[in-house]
Short mmCIF file of C-alpha atoms and ligand atoms in Angstrom, two decimals:
data_model
loop_
_atom_site.label_atom_id
_atom_site.label_comp_id
_atom_site.label_asym_id
_atom_site.label_seq_id
_atom_site.Cartn_x
_atom_site.Cartn_y
_atom_site.Cartn_z
CA UNK P 1 10.84 -21.45 0.93
CA UNK P 2 14.46 -22.59 0.70
CA UNK P 3 17.32 -20.86 2.50
CA UNK P 4 20.30 -20.98 0.18
CA UNK P 5 23.77 -20.74 1.62
CA UNK P 6 25.66 -19.19 -1.28
CA UNK P 7 25.07 -15.57 -2.23
CA UNK P 8 25.06 -15.49 -5.99
CA UNK P 9 23.57 -12.15 -6.90
CA UNK P 10 23.42 -8.69 -5.48
CA UNK P 11 20.19 -6.71 -5.85
CA UNK P 12 19.60 -3.05 -4.97
CA UNK P 13 16.07 -2.22 -3.88
CA UNK P 14 14.86 1.38 -4.11
CA UNK P 15 11.44 2.02 -2.52
CA UNK P 16 9.32 5.15 -2.96
CA UNK P 17 9.77 7.02 0.34
CA UNK P 18 6.32 6.50 1.91
CA UNK P 19 5.19 3.86 4.42
CA UNK P 20 2.61 2.33 2.09
CA UNK P 21 5.28 1.85 -0.59
CA UNK P 22 8.15 0.73 1.64
CA UNK P 23 6.19 -2.10 3.32
CA UNK P 24 5.36 -4.25 0.27
CA UNK P 25 8.79 -3.84 -1.33
CA UNK P 26 10.61 -4.54 1.94
CA UNK P 27 8.64 -7.76 2.45
CA UNK P 28 9.55 -8.82 -1.09
CA UNK P 29 13.21 -7.90 -0.50
CA UNK P 30 13.27 -10.01 2.66
CA UNK P 31 11.96 -12.97 0.75
CA UNK P 32 14.69 -12.57 -1.87
CA UNK P 33 17.30 -12.42 0.90
CA UNK P 34 15.90 -15.65 2.37
CA UNK P 35 16.52 -17.26 -1.03
CA UNK P 36 20.24 -16.42 -0.81
CA UNK P 37 20.25 -13.17 -2.77
CA UNK P 38 22.34 -10.32 -1.35
CA UNK P 39 19.95 -7.37 -0.93
CA UNK P 40 20.82 -3.73 -0.30
CA UNK P 41 17.71 -1.72 0.56
CA UNK P 42 18.17 1.99 -0.07
CA UNK P 43 16.25 4.70 1.76
CA UNK P 44 16.77 8.45 1.70
CA UNK P 45 18.97 10.02 4.39
CA UNK P 46 16.14 12.39 5.18
CA UNK P 47 13.78 9.50 5.87
CA UNK P 48 16.37 7.67 7.93
CA UNK P 49 16.27 10.52 10.48
CA UNK P 50 12.70 9.74 11.51
CA UNK P 51 12.41 6.05 10.60
CA UNK P 52 12.54 3.39 13.29
CA UNK P 53 14.50 0.57 11.78
CA UNK P 54 14.39 -2.77 13.54
CA UNK P 55 15.68 -6.17 12.56
CA UNK P 56 15.72 -6.39 8.76
CA UNK P 57 17.26 -9.85 8.76
CA UNK P 58 20.12 -10.32 6.33
CA UNK P 59 19.19 -7.23 4.29
CA UNK P 60 21.65 -4.36 4.33
CA UNK P 61 20.05 -0.92 4.71
CA UNK P 62 21.91 1.91 3.03
CA UNK P 63 21.21 5.62 2.62
CA UNK P 64 21.25 8.08 -0.26
CA UNK P 65 20.43 11.77 -0.09
CA UNK P 66 17.66 13.09 -2.32
CA UNK P 67 18.55 16.62 -1.31
CA UNK P 68 15.24 17.13 0.51
CA UNK P 69 17.11 18.12 3.67
CA UNK P 70 18.60 21.13 1.89
CA UNK P 71 17.11 24.56 2.51
CA UNK P 72 15.94 26.10 -0.73
CA UNK P 73 15.94 29.91 -0.70
CA UNK P 74 13.32 30.57 -3.38
CA UNK P 75 9.83 29.14 -2.88
CA UNK P 76 9.35 26.42 -5.48
CA UNK P 77 6.37 24.74 -7.10
CA UNK P 78 5.64 21.10 -6.40
CA UNK P 79 6.78 20.34 -9.96
CA UNK P 80 10.13 22.05 -9.40
CA UNK P 81 10.50 20.26 -6.06
CA UNK P 82 9.99 16.83 -7.66
CA UNK P 83 12.36 17.68 -10.49
CA UNK P 84 15.08 18.74 -8.05
CA UNK P 85 14.66 15.71 -5.79
CA UNK P 86 14.74 13.37 -8.78
CA UNK P 87 17.91 14.98 -10.17
CA UNK P 88 19.75 14.79 -6.83
CA UNK P 89 18.63 11.24 -6.09
CA UNK P 90 19.52 10.01 -9.62
CA UNK P 91 23.02 11.45 -9.37
CA UNK P 92 23.56 9.99 -5.91
CA UNK P 93 22.20 6.60 -6.95
CA UNK P 94 24.59 6.58 -9.91
CA UNK P 95 27.51 7.35 -7.54
CA UNK P 96 26.30 4.66 -5.15
CA UNK P 97 26.30 2.05 -7.92
CA UNK P 98 29.76 3.18 -8.99
CA UNK P 99 31.14 3.01 -5.45
CA UNK P 100 29.78 -0.50 -4.78
CA UNK P 101 31.72 -2.08 -7.61
CA UNK P 102 33.59 -4.22 -5.05
CA UNK P 103 30.32 -6.10 -4.66
CA UNK P 104 28.58 -5.14 -7.91
CA UNK P 105 24.83 -5.28 -8.12
CA UNK P 106 23.24 -7.15 -11.00
CA UNK P 107 19.74 -5.70 -10.74
CA UNK P 108 17.89 -2.70 -9.33
CA UNK P 109 14.31 -3.29 -8.16
CA UNK P 110 12.51 0.04 -7.77
CA UNK P 111 9.03 1.38 -7.12
CA UNK P 112 7.35 1.85 -10.50
CA UNK P 113 6.43 5.42 -9.48
CA UNK P 114 10.13 6.27 -10.02
CA UNK P 115 10.70 5.08 -13.62
CA UNK P 116 13.89 7.15 -13.92
CA UNK P 117 15.67 4.61 -11.68
CA UNK P 118 15.60 2.26 -14.69
CA UNK P 119 17.56 4.81 -16.73
CA UNK P 120 20.18 5.20 -13.98
CA UNK P 121 20.52 1.40 -13.67
CA UNK P 122 20.71 0.64 -17.37
CA UNK P 123 23.17 3.46 -18.08
CA UNK P 124 25.50 1.68 -15.67
CA UNK P 125 24.96 -1.73 -17.18
CA UNK P 126 22.61 -3.07 -14.50
CA UNK P 127 19.28 -4.77 -15.07
CA UNK P 128 16.13 -3.00 -13.87
CA UNK P 129 12.80 -4.24 -12.52
CA UNK P 130 9.90 -1.97 -11.56
CA UNK P 131 7.74 -3.09 -8.65
CA UNK P 132 4.09 -1.98 -8.89
CA UNK P 133 2.86 -1.33 -5.36
CA UNK P 134 -0.73 -0.49 -6.35
CA UNK P 135 -3.46 -2.81 -7.63
CA UNK P 136 -3.61 -4.27 -11.13
CA UNK P 137 -6.85 -2.38 -11.78
CA UNK P 138 -5.37 0.99 -10.82
CA UNK P 139 -2.22 0.35 -12.79
CA UNK P 140 -4.12 -0.59 -15.91
CA UNK P 141 -6.26 2.56 -15.53
CA UNK P 142 -2.99 4.53 -15.37
CA UNK P 143 -1.91 2.90 -18.62
CA UNK P 144 -5.17 3.98 -20.30
CA UNK P 145 -4.56 7.51 -19.05
CA UNK P 146 -1.13 7.39 -20.65
CA UNK P 147 -2.52 6.02 -23.93
CA UNK P 148 -5.28 8.65 -24.02
CA UNK P 149 -7.95 5.92 -24.17
CA UNK P 150 -9.08 7.45 -20.88
CA UNK P 151 -9.04 11.25 -20.76
CA UNK P 152 -8.20 13.31 -17.69
CA UNK P 153 -10.07 15.30 -16.42
CA UNK P 154 -12.51 12.41 -16.79
CA UNK P 155 -15.10 13.18 -19.45
CA UNK P 156 -17.73 10.43 -19.38
CA UNK P 157 -19.90 9.54 -16.43
CA UNK P 158 -19.22 5.81 -16.89
CA UNK P 159 -16.11 4.23 -18.34
CA UNK P 160 -15.64 0.87 -20.00
CA UNK P 161 -12.04 -0.38 -20.07
CA UNK P 162 -10.67 -3.82 -21.01
CA UNK P 163 -10.77 -6.45 -18.25
CA UNK P 164 -12.40 -4.06 -15.78
CA UNK P 165 -16.00 -3.63 -14.64
CA UNK P 166 -17.84 -0.50 -15.73
CA UNK P 167 -16.46 2.31 -13.60
CA UNK P 168 -18.34 5.49 -12.66
CA UNK P 169 -16.31 8.69 -12.38
CA UNK P 170 -16.27 8.32 -8.60
CA UNK P 171 -14.72 4.85 -8.92
CA UNK P 172 -11.76 6.11 -10.94
CA UNK P 173 -8.57 7.21 -9.16
CA UNK P 174 -9.26 10.53 -7.47
CA UNK P 175 -6.30 12.57 -8.73
CA UNK P 176 -7.40 16.05 -7.68
CA UNK P 177 -7.15 15.80 -3.92
CA UNK P 178 -5.50 18.77 -2.18
CA UNK P 179 -2.86 16.42 -0.72
CA UNK P 180 -1.31 16.09 -4.17
CA UNK P 181 -1.52 19.89 -4.43
CA UNK P 182 -1.93 19.57 -8.18
CA UNK P 183 -3.80 16.83 -10.02
CA UNK P 184 -1.02 16.98 -12.59
CA UNK P 185 1.47 15.69 -10.01
CA UNK P 186 -0.57 12.55 -9.35
CA UNK P 187 -1.34 12.11 -13.03
CA UNK P 188 2.34 12.35 -13.96
CA UNK P 189 3.30 9.83 -11.29
CA UNK P 190 0.69 7.33 -12.47
CA UNK P 191 1.28 7.77 -16.18
CA UNK P 192 5.07 7.95 -15.82
CA UNK P 193 5.19 4.29 -14.77
CA UNK P 194 4.55 3.25 -18.36
CA UNK P 195 6.98 5.56 -20.13
CA UNK P 196 9.91 3.13 -20.27
CA UNK P 197 8.24 -0.11 -19.16
CA UNK P 198 9.14 -1.93 -22.40
CA UNK P 199 12.83 -1.67 -21.38
CA UNK P 200 12.32 -3.35 -17.98
CA UNK P 201 13.96 -6.74 -17.47
CA UNK P 202 11.34 -7.98 -15.00
CA UNK P 203 8.08 -6.43 -13.79
CA UNK P 204 6.56 -7.28 -10.41
CA UNK P 205 3.18 -6.42 -8.96
CA UNK P 206 1.90 -6.76 -5.40
CA UNK P 207 -1.34 -8.60 -6.06
CA UNK P 208 -2.32 -12.23 -6.58
CA UNK P 209 -3.85 -13.87 -9.61
CA UNK P 210 -7.10 -15.01 -8.03
CA UNK P 211 -7.89 -11.54 -6.70
CA UNK P 212 -7.43 -9.66 -9.97
CA UNK P 213 -7.51 -12.48 -12.48
CA UNK P 214 -8.89 -10.69 -15.54
CA UNK P 215 -6.91 -7.50 -15.30
CA UNK P 216 -3.70 -9.35 -14.42
CA UNK P 217 -4.16 -11.55 -17.51
CA UNK P 218 -4.79 -8.45 -19.59
CA UNK P 219 -1.63 -6.80 -18.29
CA UNK P 220 0.39 -9.99 -18.72
CA UNK P 221 -0.65 -10.11 -22.38
CA UNK P 222 1.16 -6.76 -22.84
CA UNK P 223 4.12 -6.93 -20.49
CA UNK P 224 6.00 -9.76 -18.75
CA UNK P 225 4.37 -8.77 -15.46
CA UNK P 226 4.56 -11.22 -12.54
CA UNK P 227 2.28 -11.28 -9.50
CA UNK P 228 4.26 -11.72 -6.28
CA UNK P 229 1.73 -10.75 -3.60
CA UNK P 230 0.47 -10.32 -1.08
CA UNK P 231 4.13 -9.75 -0.24
CA UNK P 232 3.53 -9.32 3.48
CA UNK P 233 2.44 -12.99 3.55
CA UNK P 234 5.81 -14.05 2.14
CA UNK P 235 7.40 -13.86 5.57
CA UNK P 236 8.75 -16.93 7.24
CA UNK P 237 6.22 -18.28 9.72
CA UNK P 238 8.10 -17.12 12.83
CA UNK P 239 8.56 -13.66 11.31
CA UNK P 240 4.89 -13.32 10.39
CA UNK P 241 4.11 -10.04 12.10
CA UNK P 242 7.44 -8.29 11.86
CA UNK P 243 7.39 -7.37 8.20
CA UNK P 244 7.08 -3.63 8.76
CA UNK P 245 10.56 -3.18 10.12
CA UNK P 246 11.15 0.27 8.68
CA UNK P 247 8.53 2.36 10.41
CA UNK P 248 8.00 6.05 9.83
CA UNK P 249 5.57 6.01 12.76
CA UNK P 250 5.84 4.45 16.17
CA UNK P 251 3.51 2.34 18.26
CA UNK P 252 4.17 4.08 21.59
CA UNK P 253 3.23 0.96 23.54
CA UNK P 254 1.54 -2.32 22.78
CA UNK P 255 -1.13 -2.35 25.49
CA UNK P 256 -3.67 -2.59 22.65
CA UNK P 257 -2.67 -6.24 22.34
CA UNK P 258 -3.91 -6.99 25.85
CA UNK P 259 -6.98 -4.90 25.18
CA UNK P 260 -7.72 -7.02 22.08
CA UNK P 261 -7.00 -10.26 23.97
CA UNK P 262 -9.72 -9.38 26.46
CA UNK P 263 -12.38 -8.83 23.77
CA UNK P 264 -14.72 -11.49 22.45
CA UNK P 265 -14.22 -13.16 19.07
CA UNK P 266 -15.37 -10.95 16.19
CA UNK P 267 -16.39 -8.01 18.36
CA UNK P 268 -13.95 -5.17 17.53
CA UNK P 269 -14.10 -2.59 14.74
CA UNK P 270 -10.56 -1.60 13.69
CA UNK P 271 -10.25 1.91 12.20
CA UNK P 272 -7.20 3.22 10.36
CA UNK P 273 -6.47 5.62 7.51
CA UNK P 274 -2.95 4.45 6.80
CA UNK P 275 0.09 6.66 6.88
CA UNK P 276 -0.91 9.72 4.85
CA UNK P 277 -4.65 10.31 4.57
CA UNK P 278 -6.18 12.57 7.12
CA UNK P 279 -9.93 13.14 7.32
CA UNK P 280 -10.89 16.69 8.32
CA UNK P 281 -11.93 17.75 11.82
CA UNK P 282 -15.64 17.58 11.09
CA UNK P 283 -15.30 14.08 9.62
CA UNK P 284 -13.22 12.90 12.56
CA UNK P 285 -15.92 14.12 14.92
CA UNK P 286 -18.63 12.32 12.96
CA UNK P 287 -16.51 9.17 12.98
CA UNK P 288 -16.03 9.42 16.74
CA UNK P 289 -19.76 9.85 17.32
CA UNK P 290 -20.67 7.18 14.76
CA UNK P 291 -18.37 4.66 16.43
CA UNK P 292 -19.94 5.37 19.81
CA UNK P 293 -23.42 5.15 18.31
CA UNK P 294 -22.62 1.68 16.91
CA UNK P 295 -22.13 0.49 20.48
CA UNK P 296 -19.27 -1.76 19.29
CA UNK P 297 -15.79 -1.98 20.74
CA UNK P 298 -13.33 -0.16 18.49
CA UNK P 299 -9.57 0.24 18.11
CA UNK P 300 -8.80 3.47 16.25
CA UNK P 301 -5.40 4.54 14.91
CA UNK P 302 -5.19 8.33 15.14
CA UNK P 303 -1.72 9.58 14.22
CA UNK P 304 -0.29 12.23 16.54
CA UNK P 305 -0.79 14.90 13.85
CA UNK P 306 -4.54 14.16 13.86
CA UNK P 307 -5.11 13.85 17.62
CA UNK P 308 -6.41 17.39 18.01
CA UNK P 309 -9.16 16.68 15.50
CA UNK P 310 -10.93 14.34 17.91
CA UNK P 311 -13.85 15.82 19.87
CA UNK P 312 -12.72 17.53 23.06
CA UNK P 313 -12.34 15.16 26.05
CA UNK P 314 -13.05 12.16 23.85
CA UNK P 315 -12.68 9.23 26.19
CA UNK P 316 -14.92 6.45 24.87
CA UNK P 317 -15.86 3.63 27.21
CA UNK P 318 -15.69 0.96 24.50
CA UNK P 319 -12.94 2.44 22.35
CA UNK P 320 -9.17 2.54 22.39
CA UNK P 321 -7.19 5.19 20.52
CA UNK P 322 -3.58 4.46 19.54
CA UNK P 323 -1.12 6.52 17.51
CA UNK P 324 0.14 3.51 15.54
CA UNK P 325 -0.01 -0.26 15.86
CA UNK P 326 1.20 -3.42 14.22
CA UNK P 327 -1.69 -3.50 11.77
CA UNK P 328 -1.01 -6.96 10.42
CA UNK P 329 -1.05 -8.40 13.91
CA UNK P 330 -4.28 -6.55 14.71
CA UNK P 331 -6.00 -7.82 11.56
CA UNK P 332 -4.96 -11.37 12.40
CA UNK P 333 -6.48 -11.12 15.89
CA UNK P 334 -9.52 -13.28 16.59
CA UNK P 335 -11.28 -10.29 18.23
CA UNK P 336 -11.52 -8.40 14.93
CA UNK P 337 -14.97 -7.97 13.42
CA UNK P 338 -14.21 -5.56 10.59
CA UNK P 339 -11.85 -2.87 9.33
CA UNK P 340 -13.03 0.68 8.62
CA UNK P 341 -10.39 1.77 6.12
CA UNK P 342 -9.33 4.51 3.74
CA UNK P 343 -8.63 1.64 1.30
CA UNK P 344 -4.90 2.01 0.76
CA UNK P 345 -3.82 -1.02 -1.28
CA UNK P 346 -1.74 -2.56 1.52
CA UNK P 347 -4.63 -2.29 3.95
CA UNK P 348 -6.94 -4.02 1.46
CA UNK P 349 -4.49 -6.86 0.82
CA UNK P 350 -3.85 -7.27 4.55
CA UNK P 351 -7.58 -7.33 5.37
CA UNK P 352 -8.57 -9.86 2.71
CA UNK P 353 -5.58 -12.04 3.57
CA UNK P 354 -6.92 -12.35 7.11
CA UNK P 355 -10.56 -12.69 6.05
CA UNK P 356 -11.58 -9.38 7.63
CA UNK P 357 -14.58 -7.61 6.02
CA UNK P 358 -14.19 -3.90 5.30
CA UNK P 359 -16.09 -0.65 5.66
CA UNK P 360 -14.72 1.66 2.99
CA UNK P 361 -14.06 5.36 3.38
CA UNK P 362 -11.70 6.21 0.49
CA UNK P 363 -9.98 9.58 0.51
CA UNK P 364 -8.05 9.94 -2.74
CA UNK P 365 -5.91 8.53 -5.59
CA UNK P 366 -6.22 4.73 -5.93
CA UNK P 367 -8.39 4.37 -2.82
CA UNK P 368 -11.66 5.13 -4.65
CA UNK P 369 -10.99 2.34 -7.17
CA UNK P 370 -9.93 -0.08 -4.44
CA UNK P 371 -13.19 0.68 -2.59
CA UNK P 372 -15.24 -0.09 -5.72
CA UNK P 373 -13.63 -3.54 -5.95
CA UNK P 374 -14.11 -4.22 -2.22
CA UNK P 375 -17.81 -3.41 -2.42
CA UNK P 376 -18.95 -4.51 -5.87
CA UNK P 377 -16.43 -6.95 -7.30
CA UNK P 378 -15.15 -9.01 -4.38
CA UNK P 379 -18.16 -8.44 -2.09
CA UNK P 380 -16.00 -8.13 1.02
CA UNK P 381 -17.22 -4.79 2.33
CA UNK P 382 -19.75 -1.97 2.38
CA UNK P 383 -19.16 1.68 1.52
CA UNK P 384 -19.90 4.67 3.69
CA UNK P 385 -21.86 7.17 1.61
CA UNK P 386 -21.00 10.84 1.77
CA UNK P 387 -23.89 13.00 2.95
CA UNK P 388 -25.35 15.96 1.05
CA UNK P 389 -23.12 18.32 3.01
CA UNK P 390 -20.07 16.60 1.48
CA UNK P 391 -19.01 14.71 4.57
CA UNK P 392 -19.94 11.37 6.06
CA UNK P 393 -22.40 11.41 8.95
CA UNK P 394 -22.45 9.53 12.28
CA UNK P 395 -25.77 7.80 11.43
CA UNK P 396 -24.33 6.42 8.19
CA UNK P 397 -21.21 5.17 9.97
CA UNK P 398 -23.20 3.44 12.69
CA UNK P 399 -25.49 1.90 10.08
CA UNK P 400 -22.56 0.51 8.05
CA UNK P 401 -21.00 -0.99 11.18
CA UNK P 402 -24.32 -2.57 12.04
CA UNK P 403 -24.56 -4.14 8.56
CA UNK P 404 -21.10 -5.68 8.78
CA UNK P 405 -21.12 -6.68 12.44
CA UNK P 406 -23.99 -9.13 12.84
CA UNK P 407 -26.27 -7.44 10.30
CA UNK P 408 -28.02 -8.97 7.30
CA UNK P 409 -24.98 -8.97 5.03
CA UNK P 410 -22.43 -9.92 7.65
CA UNK P 411 -22.35 -13.64 6.89
CA UNK P 412 -21.99 -13.16 3.15
CA UNK P 413 -19.22 -10.56 3.59
CA UNK P 414 -17.32 -12.78 6.02
CA UNK P 415 -17.69 -15.80 3.75
CA UNK P 416 -16.31 -13.89 0.76
CA UNK P 417 -13.45 -12.45 2.83
CA UNK P 418 -12.55 -15.93 4.12
CA UNK P 419 -12.52 -17.24 0.57
CA UNK P 420 -9.93 -14.61 -0.41
CA UNK P 421 -7.97 -15.41 2.73
CA UNK P 422 -7.64 -18.97 1.47
CA UNK P 423 -6.72 -17.85 -2.06
CA UNK P 424 -4.16 -15.31 -0.82
CA UNK P 425 -2.42 -17.92 1.30
CA UNK P 426 -2.48 -20.45 -1.54
CA UNK P 427 -0.83 -17.88 -3.84
CA UNK P 428 2.23 -17.51 -1.61
CA UNK P 429 2.52 -21.11 -0.42
CA UNK P 430 4.78 -23.62 -2.15
CA UNK P 431 3.43 -24.18 -5.67
CA UNK P 432 1.15 -21.11 -5.58
CA UNK P 433 1.13 -18.54 -8.37
CA UNK P 434 3.08 -15.82 -6.54
CA UNK P 435 5.51 -18.33 -5.02
CA UNK P 436 6.16 -19.87 -8.45
CA UNK P 437 6.76 -16.46 -10.01
CA UNK P 438 9.30 -15.63 -7.30
CA UNK P 439 11.02 -18.99 -7.62
CA UNK P 440 11.26 -18.59 -11.37
CA UNK P 441 12.75 -15.10 -10.99
CA UNK P 442 15.27 -16.24 -8.37
CA UNK P 443 16.45 -19.15 -10.53
CA UNK P 444 16.90 -16.89 -13.57
CA UNK P 445 18.69 -14.22 -11.56
CA UNK P 446 21.06 -16.75 -10.02
CA UNK P 447 21.80 -18.57 -13.27
C1 LIG A 1 -0.15 4.91 0.30
C2 LIG A 1 -1.36 5.53 -0.39
O1 LIG A 1 -1.94 6.53 0.42
C3 LIG A 1 -2.37 4.48 -0.77
O2 LIG A 1 -3.47 5.07 -1.43
C4 LIG A 1 -1.71 3.46 -1.67
O3 LIG A 1 -2.62 2.44 -2.00
C5 LIG A 1 -0.45 2.90 -1.04
O4 LIG A 1 0.41 3.94 -0.61
P1 LIG A 1 -1.12 4.47 2.87
O5 LIG A 1 -2.11 5.55 2.71
O6 LIG A 1 -0.14 4.58 3.92
O7 LIG A 1 -0.40 4.15 1.46
O8 LIG A 1 -2.05 3.15 3.11
P2 LIG A 1 -1.81 1.60 2.97
O9 LIG A 1 -1.55 1.21 1.56
O10 LIG A 1 -2.96 0.95 3.59
O11 LIG A 1 -0.49 1.32 3.79
C6 LIG A 1 -0.38 1.55 5.15
C7 LIG A 1 0.59 0.55 5.73
O12 LIG A 1 0.90 0.95 7.06
C8 LIG A 1 0.02 -0.86 5.81
O13 LIG A 1 1.00 -1.79 5.42
C9 LIG A 1 -0.32 -1.05 7.28
O14 LIG A 1 -0.15 -2.37 7.75
C10 LIG A 1 0.66 -0.12 7.96
N1 LIG A 1 0.11 0.42 9.22
C11 LIG A 1 -0.92 1.30 9.20
C12 LIG A 1 0.65 -0.02 10.39
O15 LIG A 1 1.56 -0.86 10.41
N2 LIG A 1 0.15 0.48 11.55
C13 LIG A 1 -0.84 1.38 11.60
O16 LIG A 1 -1.23 1.77 12.71
C14 LIG A 1 -1.42 1.81 10.38
#
């Protein structure tokens, strides 16, 4: 990891405005900056109002309006909303590029969910590189949806796609969740990533070769795609836990660190559903009772918007509830036994990179596919089964915790997770696959 002294190239980085998309791209951007590249990281002005931005090193943070702060008189559909936001952001990004000609950018790196950024960049003579923030498996499924080799709504009960295991309907990305309001919105986002991919100058993906070997090879045989993950591990050693420096949520205090310090090795169940997913009230109650039933210590992230879904007067003797935490630091803690997760891709990468087994409780989109890989392909976790009433029950939760913490499968799950921990670290260390891909990109960009 060399720190160059001369800035040779200027790169604009445009993340998709959600925590789970900002984190991996920001970590990558920081690594580029540490290699001597000038990086301007662009977030929306609307997001900047609520984001807590701490030390981003030598990266410059800049702001562009996407018009989402404007009051719209007529009620609009989600489609119309996205169209409007895209039009405003594109125009403002074009102006931004124009106005920074004093220090012209050479390349725009953008979240692949916003393929139109490539058009804005190339129209102004800049290079463009999409960054895929989801897994290789999910991205290749999106490509098959675009090609029509996989139909949506899904038609067959089991699907066979190149370089992927047989997937049941429930393992495929769950595009119809109410959060997306319309399954078409999610479908368009996923499929849209491939509409102009052949024009991209570089393509990055936040995964590592040894985790998704077959599907990454399959993708690389079609596009010049380069694995650069897990990007959160790319931090300098002394900056290891401070990668999430643009936070849309706040850890009110860090007393959970002391709480963890006082727990025994491998004794705590960590529970988090990331930054968007929100289980319903009934499910939250079952989770609360299941956690108590397991008799394990637990640290549970319940965002302030979900607090009132907890059972009344919930004050568990062995549990600690926090509104937000430094997840990477928590996962690295010796007290961790396992992670009960909604299976967002960042959470999966972070868990396997610290050798923490998982209990999966996917909610929607890519999470169902990620859960399938955790359980059946990598063997690093067990899945909570939904009961006949459509929700998960406390007994099932307690039973899954028992299996992973000291139960029959616990040793095997831990062994597999520790194997991926080793492979993830090897990928980003000097000479590793992700590190080499980054080095190669940096040399080409600077030449
Ligand atoms: C979103 C989508 O919902 C998910 O399906 C997709 O895979 C990525 O984008 P999100 O739901 O927020 O992400 O989940 P995840 O991918 O796990 O990202 C959450 C991020 O927030 C992680 O980097 C995690 O470390 C961080 N986090 C979470 C914290 O720092 N503190 C917390 O308390 C909880």
